Coordinates of C-alpha atoms and ligand atoms in Angstrom, one line a residue:
M1 CA 8.2 -27.0 -19.3
T2 CA 6.7 -29.5 -16.8
D3 CA 3.0 -29.9 -16.5
R4 CA 2.1 -29.5 -12.8
T5 CA -1.4 -29.4 -11.5
P6 CA -2.0 -26.2 -9.6
Q7 CA -3.0 -26.7 -5.9
V8 CA -3.6 -23.0 -5.1
G9 CA -5.4 -20.4 -7.1
V10 CA -4.5 -16.8 -6.3
V11 CA -7.2 -14.3 -7.5
G12 CA -5.7 -10.9 -8.2
M13 CA -2.1 -10.8 -9.2
G14 CA -1.1 -7.4 -7.8
Y15 CA 1.1 -6.1 -5.1
V16 CA -0.3 -8.8 -2.7
G17 CA -1.2 -11.7 -5.0
L18 CA 2.0 -11.8 -7.1
P19 CA 4.5 -12.0 -4.1
L20 CA 2.2 -14.6 -2.5
A21 CA 2.0 -16.8 -5.6
T22 CA 5.8 -16.5 -5.9
T23 CA 6.3 -17.5 -2.3
L24 CA 3.9 -20.5 -2.6
A25 CA 5.6 -21.7 -5.8
E26 CA 9.0 -21.3 -4.2
A27 CA 7.8 -23.5 -1.4
G28 CA 6.9 -26.2 -3.9
I29 CA 3.2 -25.5 -4.2
P30 CA 2.0 -25.2 -7.9
V31 CA -0.1 -22.0 -8.3
I32 CA -2.4 -20.7 -10.9
G33 CA -2.9 -16.9 -10.7
L34 CA -6.1 -15.3 -12.0
D35 CA -6.2 -11.7 -13.1
A36 CA -8.8 -9.7 -15.0
V37 CA -6.2 -7.9 -17.0
Q38 CA -5.0 -9.9 -20.1
S39 CA -1.7 -8.0 -20.5
K40 CA -0.7 -8.9 -16.9
V41 CA -1.6 -12.5 -17.5
D42 CA 0.5 -12.5 -20.7
A43 CA 3.4 -10.9 -19.0
L44 CA 3.3 -13.4 -16.1
N45 CA 3.2 -16.4 -18.5
R46 CA 6.3 -14.9 -20.2
G47 CA 7.9 -15.0 -16.8
E48 CA 7.9 -11.2 -16.5
S49 CA 7.0 -9.6 -13.2
Y50 CA 5.6 -6.1 -13.1
I51 CA 5.8 -5.8 -9.3
E52 CA 9.1 -4.4 -8.0
D53 CA 9.2 -6.7 -4.9
V54 CA 9.4 -9.8 -7.2
S55 CA 12.2 -9.6 -9.8
S56 CA 11.7 -11.3 -13.2
E57 CA 14.9 -13.2 -12.5
R58 CA 13.2 -14.7 -9.5
F59 CA 9.8 -15.2 -11.2
A60 CA 10.8 -16.6 -14.6
P61 CA 12.3 -19.9 -13.4
L62 CA 9.1 -20.7 -11.5
V63 CA 7.1 -20.2 -14.7
A64 CA 9.6 -22.2 -16.8
D65 CA 9.3 -25.0 -14.3
G66 CA 5.5 -25.0 -14.5
M67 CA 5.1 -23.9 -10.8
V68 CA 3.2 -20.7 -11.7
R69 CA 0.8 -20.0 -14.5
A70 CA -1.6 -17.2 -15.0
T71 CA -5.1 -17.1 -16.6
T72 CA -8.1 -14.9 -17.0
S73 CA -10.4 -17.9 -16.8
W74 CA -12.4 -18.7 -13.6
D75 CA -12.8 -22.3 -14.7
A76 CA -9.2 -22.8 -13.6
M77 CA -10.4 -22.3 -10.0
R78 CA -12.6 -25.4 -10.3
W79 CA -9.7 -27.8 -9.9
V80 CA -7.5 -26.2 -7.2
E81 CA -7.7 -27.2 -3.5
T82 CA -7.5 -23.6 -2.2
V83 CA -8.5 -20.2 -3.6
I84 CA -6.9 -17.1 -2.1
I85 CA -8.5 -13.8 -2.9
C86 CA -6.2 -10.8 -3.1
L87 CA -8.4 -8.3 -4.8
P88 CA -8.6 -4.5 -4.3
T89 CA -10.9 -3.2 -1.5
P90 CA -11.0 0.6 -2.3
L91 CA -13.5 3.3 -1.1
D92 CA -16.2 4.4 -3.5
D93 CA -17.0 8.1 -4.5
H94 CA -18.8 8.5 -1.1
R95 CA -15.7 7.1 0.7
E96 CA -17.6 4.0 1.6
P97 CA -16.3 0.4 1.3
D98 CA -16.4 -0.9 -2.3
L99 CA -16.4 -4.7 -2.0
S100 CA -17.5 -5.1 -5.6
A101 CA -14.3 -6.9 -6.8
V102 CA -14.3 -9.3 -3.9
L103 CA -18.0 -10.1 -4.1
G104 CA -17.9 -10.3 -7.9
A105 CA -15.1 -12.8 -7.5
A106 CA -17.2 -14.8 -5.0
E107 CA -20.1 -14.9 -7.5
S108 CA -17.8 -16.3 -10.2
L109 CA -16.4 -18.8 -7.7
A110 CA -19.8 -19.9 -6.4
Q111 CA -20.6 -21.1 -9.9
R112 CA -17.7 -23.5 -9.7
L113 CA -17.2 -24.2 -6.0
R114 CA -16.6 -27.9 -5.1
A115 CA -17.1 -29.6 -1.8
G116 CA -13.9 -29.7 0.2
Q117 CA -12.4 -26.6 -1.3
L118 CA -10.9 -23.9 0.9
V119 CA -11.4 -20.2 0.2
I120 CA -9.3 -17.6 2.0
L121 CA -9.7 -13.8 1.8
E122 CA -6.6 -11.7 2.1
S123 CA -8.0 -8.3 1.1
T124 CA -8.2 -5.8 3.9
T125 CA -11.8 -5.2 5.0
Y126 CA -14.1 -4.6 7.9
P127 CA -14.9 -7.3 10.5
G128 CA -17.8 -9.5 9.3
T129 CA -16.9 -9.4 5.6
T130 CA -15.8 -13.0 5.5
R131 CA -18.7 -14.5 7.4
D132 CA -21.5 -12.2 6.5
E133 CA -20.6 -11.0 2.9
L134 CA -18.3 -13.5 1.3
G135 CA -19.8 -16.7 2.9
P136 CA -23.4 -16.1 1.7
V137 CA -22.3 -15.4 -1.9
L138 CA -20.2 -18.5 -2.0
E139 CA -23.1 -20.5 -0.5
R140 CA -25.1 -19.7 -3.7
S141 CA -23.2 -22.7 -4.9
G142 CA -25.6 -24.8 -2.7
L143 CA -22.7 -25.7 -0.4
T144 CA -22.5 -24.6 3.2
A145 CA -19.6 -22.6 4.5
G146 CA -17.7 -24.3 7.4
K147 CA -19.3 -27.6 6.5
D148 CA -19.1 -28.4 2.8
F149 CA -16.3 -25.9 2.0
H150 CA -13.8 -24.1 4.2
L151 CA -13.6 -20.4 4.7
A152 CA -11.0 -18.2 6.4
F153 CA -9.6 -14.7 6.5
S154 CA -5.8 -14.1 6.6
P155 CA -4.7 -10.5 6.2
E156 CA -1.8 -9.7 4.0
R157 CA 0.8 -7.5 5.8
V158 CA 3.2 -6.9 2.9
D159 CA 5.1 -3.6 3.0
P160 CA 6.1 -3.0 -0.7
G161 CA 9.7 -2.1 -1.1
R162 CA 10.7 -3.7 2.2
V163 CA 13.4 -6.4 2.1
D164 CA 13.9 -7.3 5.8
W165 CA 10.4 -8.7 6.1
T166 CA 8.8 -10.7 3.3
T167 CA 5.7 -12.7 2.7
R168 CA 7.6 -15.7 4.0
T169 CA 9.1 -14.2 7.1
T170 CA 6.2 -11.9 8.3
P171 CA 4.0 -13.8 10.8
K172 CA 0.7 -14.8 9.2
V173 CA -2.5 -14.2 11.2
I174 CA -5.3 -16.8 10.3
G175 CA -8.9 -16.9 11.4
G176 CA -11.2 -19.6 10.0
L177 CA -14.9 -19.9 10.3
T178 CA -14.5 -23.2 12.2
P179 CA -11.4 -24.8 13.8
E180 CA -11.2 -27.1 10.8
C181 CA -11.2 -24.0 8.4
T182 CA -8.3 -22.5 10.4
R183 CA -6.5 -25.8 10.4
R184 CA -6.8 -26.2 6.6
A185 CA -5.6 -22.6 6.1
M186 CA -2.7 -23.2 8.4
E187 CA -1.7 -26.2 6.3
V188 CA -1.5 -24.1 3.2
Y189 CA 0.4 -21.1 4.8
G190 CA 2.5 -23.5 6.9
A191 CA 4.3 -24.5 3.7
C192 CA 5.3 -21.0 2.7
C193 CA 5.3 -18.8 5.9
D194 CA 7.7 -19.2 8.8
N195 CA 5.3 -18.1 11.6
L196 CA 1.6 -18.8 11.8
V197 CA -0.7 -17.0 14.2
P198 CA -4.0 -18.7 14.4
V199 CA -6.8 -16.6 16.0
S200 CA -10.3 -17.7 17.0
T201 CA -12.5 -16.1 14.3
P202 CA -12.3 -14.4 10.9
E203 CA -13.5 -11.2 12.7
I204 CA -10.5 -11.2 15.0
A205 CA -8.2 -11.5 11.9
E206 CA -10.0 -8.8 10.0
M207 CA -9.9 -6.4 13.0
T208 CA -6.2 -7.2 13.6
K209 CA -5.3 -5.9 10.2
L210 CA -7.3 -2.7 10.7
L211 CA -5.8 -2.1 14.1
E212 CA -2.3 -2.4 12.6
N213 CA -3.1 0.1 9.9
I214 CA -5.0 2.5 12.1
F215 CA -2.1 2.4 14.6
R216 CA 0.1 3.7 11.7
S217 CA -2.3 6.3 10.5
V218 CA -2.9 7.7 14.0
N219 CA 0.8 7.8 14.9
I220 CA 1.7 9.4 11.6
A221 CA -1.0 12.1 12.2
L222 CA 0.4 12.7 15.7
V223 CA 3.9 13.3 14.4
N224 CA 2.5 15.4 11.6
E225 CA 0.7 17.6 14.1
M226 CA 3.9 17.9 16.1
A227 CA 5.8 18.9 12.9
M228 CA 3.3 21.7 12.2
L229 CA 3.5 22.9 15.8
C230 CA 7.3 22.7 15.9
D231 CA 7.4 24.6 12.6
R232 CA 5.5 27.4 14.2
M233 CA 7.7 27.3 17.4
G234 CA 11.0 27.2 15.4
I235 CA 11.9 23.7 16.8
D236 CA 13.5 21.0 14.7
V237 CA 10.9 18.2 14.9
W238 CA 13.4 15.7 13.3
E239 CA 15.9 16.2 16.1
V240 CA 13.1 15.9 18.6
I241 CA 12.0 12.5 17.2
D242 CA 15.6 11.2 17.1
A243 CA 16.1 12.2 20.7
A244 CA 12.8 10.6 21.8
A245 CA 13.7 7.5 19.9
T246 CA 16.6 6.9 22.3
K247 CA 14.1 5.9 25.0
P248 CA 14.6 2.2 25.1
F249 CA 10.9 1.4 26.0
G250 CA 7.4 2.9 25.4
F251 CA 8.3 4.9 22.3
M252 CA 8.3 4.1 18.7
P253 CA 9.5 6.7 16.2
F254 CA 7.2 7.8 13.3
R255 CA 8.3 10.5 10.9
P256 CA 6.3 13.4 9.5
G257 CA 5.8 13.9 5.8
P258 CA 3.7 15.3 3.0
G259 CA 0.8 13.0 3.7
L260 CA -0.3 9.4 3.4
G261 CA -0.3 7.2 0.3
G262 CA -0.8 3.7 -1.0
H263 CA -3.7 1.4 -1.1
C264 CA -3.7 0.8 2.7
I265 CA -3.2 3.5 5.3
P266 CA -5.3 6.3 3.7
I267 CA -8.2 3.9 3.0
D268 CA -8.5 0.9 5.4
P269 CA -9.3 2.9 8.5
F270 CA -12.4 4.2 6.8
Y271 CA -13.7 0.7 6.3
L272 CA -13.9 0.5 10.1
T273 CA -15.4 4.0 10.4
W274 CA -18.2 2.9 8.1
K275 CA -18.8 -0.4 9.9
A276 CA -18.8 1.4 13.3
R277 CA -21.7 3.5 12.3
E278 CA -23.9 0.4 12.2
Y279 CA -23.1 0.2 15.9
D280 CA -23.9 3.9 16.5
F281 CA -20.2 4.4 17.2
H282 CA -17.9 7.2 16.0
T283 CA -14.3 6.4 15.4
E284 CA -12.9 9.8 16.4
F285 CA -9.2 8.9 16.3
I286 CA -9.5 7.6 12.7
E287 CA -11.4 10.8 11.6
L288 CA -9.0 13.1 13.3
A289 CA -5.9 11.3 11.9
G290 CA -7.5 11.4 8.4
K291 CA -8.1 15.1 8.7
I292 CA -4.5 15.9 9.9
N293 CA -2.9 13.6 7.4
S294 CA -4.9 14.8 4.4
N295 CA -4.1 18.4 5.2
M296 CA -0.3 17.8 4.9
P297 CA 0.1 18.5 1.2
A298 CA -1.5 21.9 1.7
F299 CA 0.8 22.6 4.7
C300 CA 3.8 21.6 2.6
V301 CA 2.9 23.8 -0.3
A302 CA 2.4 26.7 2.2
K303 CA 5.9 26.0 3.5
L304 CA 7.2 26.1 0.0
A305 CA 5.4 29.4 -0.6
K306 CA 7.0 30.8 2.5
A307 CA 10.5 29.7 1.4
L308 CA 10.0 31.3 -2.1
N309 CA 8.7 34.4 -0.4
S310 CA 11.9 34.7 1.5
R311 CA 13.6 35.0 -1.9
R312 CA 11.1 37.6 -3.0
K313 CA 9.4 35.2 -5.3
P314 CA 5.7 34.3 -5.6
V315 CA 4.7 30.7 -6.3
N316 CA 2.9 32.1 -9.4
G317 CA 5.4 31.7 -12.2
S318 CA 8.1 30.0 -10.1
R319 CA 9.7 26.9 -11.5
V320 CA 9.4 24.1 -9.0
L321 CA 11.0 20.7 -9.3
V322 CA 9.3 18.0 -7.3
I323 CA 11.6 15.1 -6.3
G324 CA 9.8 11.8 -6.0
V325 CA 6.1 11.3 -6.8
A326 CA 5.5 7.7 -5.7
Y327 CA 3.8 7.4 -2.3
K328 CA 6.9 6.2 -0.6
A329 CA 10.6 5.5 -1.1
D330 CA 11.9 2.9 -3.7
V331 CA 8.5 1.9 -5.1
N332 CA 6.6 2.9 -8.2
D333 CA 3.2 2.9 -6.5
M334 CA 1.3 6.1 -7.2
R335 CA -2.0 5.1 -5.5
E336 CA -3.2 8.0 -3.3
S337 CA 0.3 9.5 -3.5
P338 CA 0.4 12.9 -1.7
A339 CA 2.7 14.1 -4.5
L340 CA -0.4 14.3 -6.8
R341 CA -2.1 16.8 -4.4
V342 CA 1.2 18.8 -3.9
I343 CA 1.6 19.1 -7.7
E344 CA -2.1 20.0 -8.1
L345 CA -1.9 22.8 -5.5
L346 CA 1.3 24.1 -7.0
I347 CA -0.3 24.3 -10.4
E348 CA -3.4 25.9 -9.0
E349 CA -1.1 28.6 -7.5
G350 CA 0.5 29.2 -11.0
A351 CA 3.8 27.4 -10.5
Q352 CA 5.6 25.7 -13.4
V353 CA 6.0 22.2 -12.2
A354 CA 8.4 19.5 -13.3
Y355 CA 9.3 16.3 -11.5
H356 CA 12.0 13.7 -11.1
D357 CA 11.3 10.1 -10.0
P358 CA 13.5 7.2 -11.0
H359 CA 10.6 4.8 -10.4
V360 CA 7.9 6.7 -12.2
P361 CA 8.8 7.7 -15.7
H362 CA 5.4 9.2 -16.6
L363 CA 2.6 10.8 -14.7
A364 CA -0.2 10.4 -17.1
K365 CA -2.8 12.0 -14.8
K366 CA -0.8 15.3 -14.9
G367 CA 0.6 15.0 -18.4
L368 CA 4.2 15.1 -17.1
S369 CA 7.2 12.9 -17.6
S370 CA 10.2 12.5 -15.2
V371 CA 13.1 14.9 -16.1
D372 CA 16.7 13.9 -15.7
L373 CA 18.5 15.3 -12.7
D374 CA 21.6 17.3 -13.6
P375 CA 23.4 20.3 -12.1
E376 CA 22.3 22.6 -14.9
L377 CA 18.6 21.8 -14.4
L378 CA 18.9 22.2 -10.6
R379 CA 20.6 25.6 -11.0
D380 CA 17.8 26.6 -13.3
V381 CA 14.8 26.0 -11.0
D382 CA 13.5 28.4 -8.4
A383 CA 12.9 25.7 -5.8
V384 CA 13.1 22.0 -5.3
A385 CA 10.4 20.2 -3.2
V386 CA 11.4 16.9 -1.8
V387 CA 8.3 14.7 -1.6
T388 CA 9.6 11.1 -1.7
P389 CA 13.0 10.0 -0.4
H390 CA 14.0 7.4 -3.0
S391 CA 17.5 6.0 -2.2
A392 CA 18.6 6.3 -5.9
V393 CA 18.5 10.2 -5.8
D394 CA 21.7 12.1 -5.4
W395 CA 20.7 14.3 -2.4
E396 CA 24.3 15.8 -2.2
M397 CA 24.0 17.1 -5.7
I398 CA 20.6 18.7 -5.0
S399 CA 21.9 20.3 -1.8
R400 CA 24.9 21.7 -3.8
E401 CA 23.3 22.9 -7.0
A402 CA 19.6 23.9 -6.3
P403 CA 19.1 27.5 -5.1
L404 CA 16.4 26.6 -2.6
I405 CA 15.2 23.3 -1.3
V406 CA 12.1 22.5 0.8
D407 CA 12.7 19.0 2.2
F408 CA 9.6 17.3 3.5
R409 CA 11.6 14.1 4.3
N410 CA 14.8 15.2 6.0
V411 CA 17.1 13.7 3.5
V412 CA 18.9 16.7 1.9
P413 CA 22.2 17.7 3.6
A414 CA 22.1 21.2 5.1
N415 CA 23.8 23.8 3.0
D416 CA 24.1 27.4 4.1
G417 CA 20.5 28.0 5.0
K418 CA 19.1 27.2 1.6
V419 CA 17.5 23.9 2.8
W420 CA 14.2 24.4 4.5
R421 CA 12.8 21.4 6.4
L422 CA 9.3 20.3 7.2
Ligands
LIG501 N1 -0.4 -3.1 -1.5 C1 -0.2 -3.3 -0.3 O1 0.8 -2.9 0.3 C2 -1.2 -4.1 0.6 C3 -0.7 -4.6 1.8 C4 -1.5 -5.4 2.6 C5 -2.8 -5.6 2.2 N2 -3.3 -5.1 1.0 C6 -4.7 -5.4 0.6 O2 -4.6 -6.4 -0.4 C7 -5.7 -6.2 -1.3 C8 -5.1 -6.2 -2.7 O3 -4.2 -5.1 -2.8 P1 -3.1 -4.9 -3.9 O4 -2.3 -3.8 -3.5 O5 -2.5 -6.2 -4.2 O6 -4.0 -4.5 -5.2 P2 -3.5 -4.5 -6.7 O7 -4.4 -3.5 -7.4 O8 -2.1 -4.3 -6.8 O9 -3.9 -5.9 -7.2 C9 -5.1 -6.4 -7.5 C10 -5.1 -7.2 -8.8 O10 -6.4 -7.7 -9.0 C11 -6.7 -7.5 -10.4 N3 -8.2 -7.4 -10.4 C12 -8.9 -6.3 -10.1 N4 -10.2 -6.7 -10.2 C13 -10.3 -8.0 -10.6 C14 -11.3 -8.8 -10.8 N5 -12.6 -8.5 -10.6 N6 -11.1 -10.1 -11.2 C15 -9.8 -10.5 -11.3 N7 -8.7 -9.7 -11.1 C16 -9.0 -8.4 -10.7 C17 -6.0 -6.3 -10.8 O11 -5.7 -6.3 -12.2 C18 -4.7 -6.4 -10.0 O12 -3.7 -7.1 -10.7 C19 -6.4 -4.9 -0.9 O13 -7.5 -5.3 -0.1 C20 -5.4 -4.2 -0.1 O14 -5.9 -3.4 0.9 C21 -2.4 -4.4 0.2

């Protein structure tokens, strides 16, 4: 193994940090990744990736070559030129921004910050966080932001599971506290990202990321509302969307589903809602979208109840097989997954629930493990509920063998009226 001096420290080696560290290392920049979880650090130092977007085959050679190392020690950040923070920014119990991980990291960094270092925040957050929250904590070092050290915000736009756009190819928005901060950040990202989009302030970069996620949340809510109305009117919403999508301009198709999931879309918009209150402003689109989207699991369970009812079966006592529990196709991410709410509601109604998910072997929260899909099992259940459209699932077999299917994703081939769609 070669001994290389890390130039960049990535703080938080999760869905965002690990692909970023990998992309930097592949571009020839030695990286040290910091994570609070010892078992993750150990895995990384063995060359093992626990994030599906980065295979161990891709990651291991970088570790063997000394291009990436991992640590739990903040002292490692003392010697790097740039620190990039990729820590979680969840909501607390009152659904208000919880910046404790980011600001805790800033405190640890402040004790070690050196003049000339560059600190970049990638975590999604409300406008003003970099300048008004992160900066002052880092300045406890005695150094001044924008003068003695550089500070910038650059939102991560990764879409886990996606292969056509990666950390390298997705344009990178960068907003520094000063033009020099932006320039320094562009130097770092310029080495590993194909397209840079400098903007004039960190607040612009912070708001850009929120606009992108709110755009998705609102459009998904719109199409979910259309799906509920179409259901009542007996119109196939999927065919409507496909037809609308033929318009070559001014329309972008979004698909309905059982609800939002992941760390971003269900959470980030409420960072802005919270901040807007300070300006006596109510973000009504965000609230409305949240209300519609969070109602989808209940709507889907009601649809399943209706389907069972058509077979003279109550939900109570019925055996329901849920297909897919991750929040979206081809990932193992369970954060905020609507499947959890669907399962909860079904259990509350007395259903006997089992699930199959090739990416999620165990669902500790519900005390369940994924069952194998086979024709015998499918014939034995009362209904199948399709929650996540993983590409590894044999939809033909489900369509053929299951007695009743409620498909919230439009993936199961139609079969003699036994497939009900959202
Ligand atoms: N996951 C996505 O698709 C995505 C996309 C774009 C932006 N983001 C944003 O990026 C940020 C990070 O998200 P993520 O999905 O990578 O989260 P994650 O939970 O996958 O990763 C965070 C990592 O930080 C570690 N960690 C937590 N607290 C720590 C601490 N105090 N000190 C050191 N390490 C700590 C965790 O062990 C974990 O490995 C969030 O703000 C999120 O909104 C996420």
